[in-house]
Every structure is written in C-alpha cells, then in structure tokens.
Coordinates of C-alpha atoms in Angstrom, one line a residue:
X1430 CA -0.2 -7.5 -13.6
X1431 CA -1.3 -10.1 -11.3
X1432 CA -3.2 -9.4 -8.0
X1433 CA -0.8 -8.7 -5.2
X1434 CA -1.1 -10.6 -1.9
X1435 CA -3.4 -9.0 0.6
X1436 CA -0.6 -9.0 3.3
X1437 CA 1.7 -7.0 1.0
X1438 CA -1.1 -4.5 0.2
X1439 CA -1.8 -4.1 4.0
X1440 CA 1.9 -3.4 4.6
X1441 CA 2.1 -0.8 1.9
X1442 CA -0.9 0.9 3.3
X1443 CA 0.4 0.9 6.9
X1444 CA 4.0 1.9 5.9
X1445 CA 3.8 3.8 2.6
X1446 CA 7.2 5.4 3.0
X1447 CA 9.0 2.2 3.7
X1448 CA 7.2 0.5 0.9
X1449 CA 8.2 3.3 -1.5
X1450 CA 11.8 3.1 -0.4
X1451 CA 11.8 -0.6 -0.9
X1452 CA 10.5 -0.2 -4.4
X1453 CA 13.0 2.4 -5.2
X1454 CA 15.8 0.2 -3.9
X1455 CA 14.6 -2.7 -6.1
X1456 CA 14.5 -0.4 -9.1
X1457 CA 18.1 0.8 -8.5
X1458 CA 19.3 -2.8 -8.1
X1459 CA 17.6 -3.8 -11.4
X1460 CA 19.2 -0.9 -13.3
X1461 CA 22.7 -1.3 -11.7
X1462 CA 23.9 -4.1 -14.1
X1463 CA 23.8 -5.4 -17.6
X1464 CA 21.3 -8.3 -17.3
X1465 CA 18.1 -8.0 -19.3
X1466 CA 14.7 -8.3 -17.7
X1467 CA 14.3 -12.0 -18.6
X1468 CA 17.7 -12.9 -17.1
X1469 CA 17.0 -10.9 -14.0
X1470 CA 13.7 -12.7 -13.5
X1471 CA 15.5 -16.1 -13.8
X1472 CA 18.2 -15.0 -11.3
X1473 CA 15.6 -13.8 -8.8
X1474 CA 13.7 -17.0 -9.3
X1475 CA 16.8 -19.1 -8.6
X1476 CA 17.5 -17.1 -5.5
X1477 CA 13.9 -17.6 -4.3
X1478 CA 14.1 -21.3 -4.9
X1479 CA 17.4 -21.6 -3.0
X1480 CA 16.0 -19.5 -0.1
X1481 CA 13.4 -22.1 0.7
X1482 CA 10.9 -19.3 1.4
X1483 CA 7.4 -19.9 0.1
X1484 CA 6.4 -16.3 -0.2
X1485 CA 9.5 -15.5 -2.1
X1486 CA 8.9 -18.3 -4.5
X1487 CA 5.3 -17.1 -5.0
X1488 CA 6.4 -13.6 -5.6
X1489 CA 9.2 -14.4 -8.1
X1490 CA 7.0 -16.8 -10.1
X1491 CA 4.4 -14.0 -10.4
X1492 CA 7.1 -11.6 -11.5
X1493 CA 8.6 -14.1 -14.0
X1494 CA 5.2 -14.6 -15.6
X1495 CA 4.8 -10.8 -15.7
X1496 CA 8.2 -10.6 -17.6
X1497 CA 6.8 -13.1 -20.2
X1498 CA 8.5 -16.3 -19.0
X1499 CA 6.4 -19.4 -19.9
X1500 CA 5.4 -22.0 -17.2
X1501 CA 7.7 -24.6 -18.8
X1502 CA 10.7 -22.2 -18.6
X1503 CA 9.9 -21.4 -14.9
X1504 CA 9.6 -25.2 -14.1
X1505 CA 13.0 -25.7 -15.9
X1506 CA 14.6 -23.3 -13.3
X1507 CA 13.2 -25.6 -10.5
X1508 CA 14.7 -28.7 -12.2
X1509 CA 18.1 -26.9 -12.3
X1510 CA 17.9 -26.4 -8.6
X1511 CA 17.6 -30.2 -7.9
X1512 CA 21.3 -31.0 -7.6
X1513 CA 22.1 -27.7 -5.8
X1514 CA 19.5 -27.9 -3.0
X1515 CA 18.3 -31.5 -3.1
X1516 CA 15.2 -33.3 -4.2
X1517 CA 12.9 -32.6 -1.1
X1518 CA 13.6 -28.8 -1.1
X1519 CA 13.3 -28.6 -4.9
X1520 CA 9.9 -30.4 -4.7
X1521 CA 8.7 -28.1 -2.0
X1522 CA 9.7 -25.1 -4.0
X1523 CA 8.0 -26.5 -7.1
X1524 CA 4.8 -27.1 -5.2
X1525 CA 4.9 -23.4 -4.2
X1526 CA 5.4 -22.4 -7.8
X1527 CA 2.4 -24.5 -8.9
X1528 CA 0.3 -22.5 -6.4
X1529 CA 0.8 -19.7 -8.9
X1530 CA 1.2 -21.5 -12.1
X1531 CA -2.1 -23.3 -11.7
X1532 CA -4.1 -20.1 -11.0

C-alpha cells in the first residue's frame, strides 16, 4: 500500500465517522456489480482522467498500481482518453499520473 496523502489523513483524523462512512460506501459500490478488481480500477481511472481533477487522477493511479496494473497499462488508459477529452486535457492528466508513476 502506498503512502496516503497527508490531507486525506488529516481529514480522516478530524472526521472519522464521515471517513468510515465514505469507505463503507466505496466498498458497497465495488461489490454491487460483476466487474473484477482490474476492470474496476481501469473504469475509475478513466473517470478520474475525464474529471480533470488532479487529486482524483493521483488517487486512482495509486489504486491502479495497488491492484497490480503496470505503468504501461495505466498510460494506455490515458492515451484512450485523447479523442474523448482532447489533447491538452489528456496531457495534463498524464502529467498528474507521472507524478505518481515516477515516484
């Protein structure tokens, strides 16, 4: 497991019940369907890329690595986003991914 961002740790310390409820909700969402862990990681990664939110991309890249996806597989997901979100947004998201992949 990779080191969690300090801000997230501060939030969970300040609001433990909300953090626990959030984690429970995430678990329920994961178990609600038939996708395997790998596919769920790729779906979440695609959503993060499309959202254009740096923190979400960081988080989902970390989680994808934790699920065993390789950096080249993760980068492939970013390339697939090119025609859906455009070159500049894809490049921004890929830059955020590299923040994690180059650690």
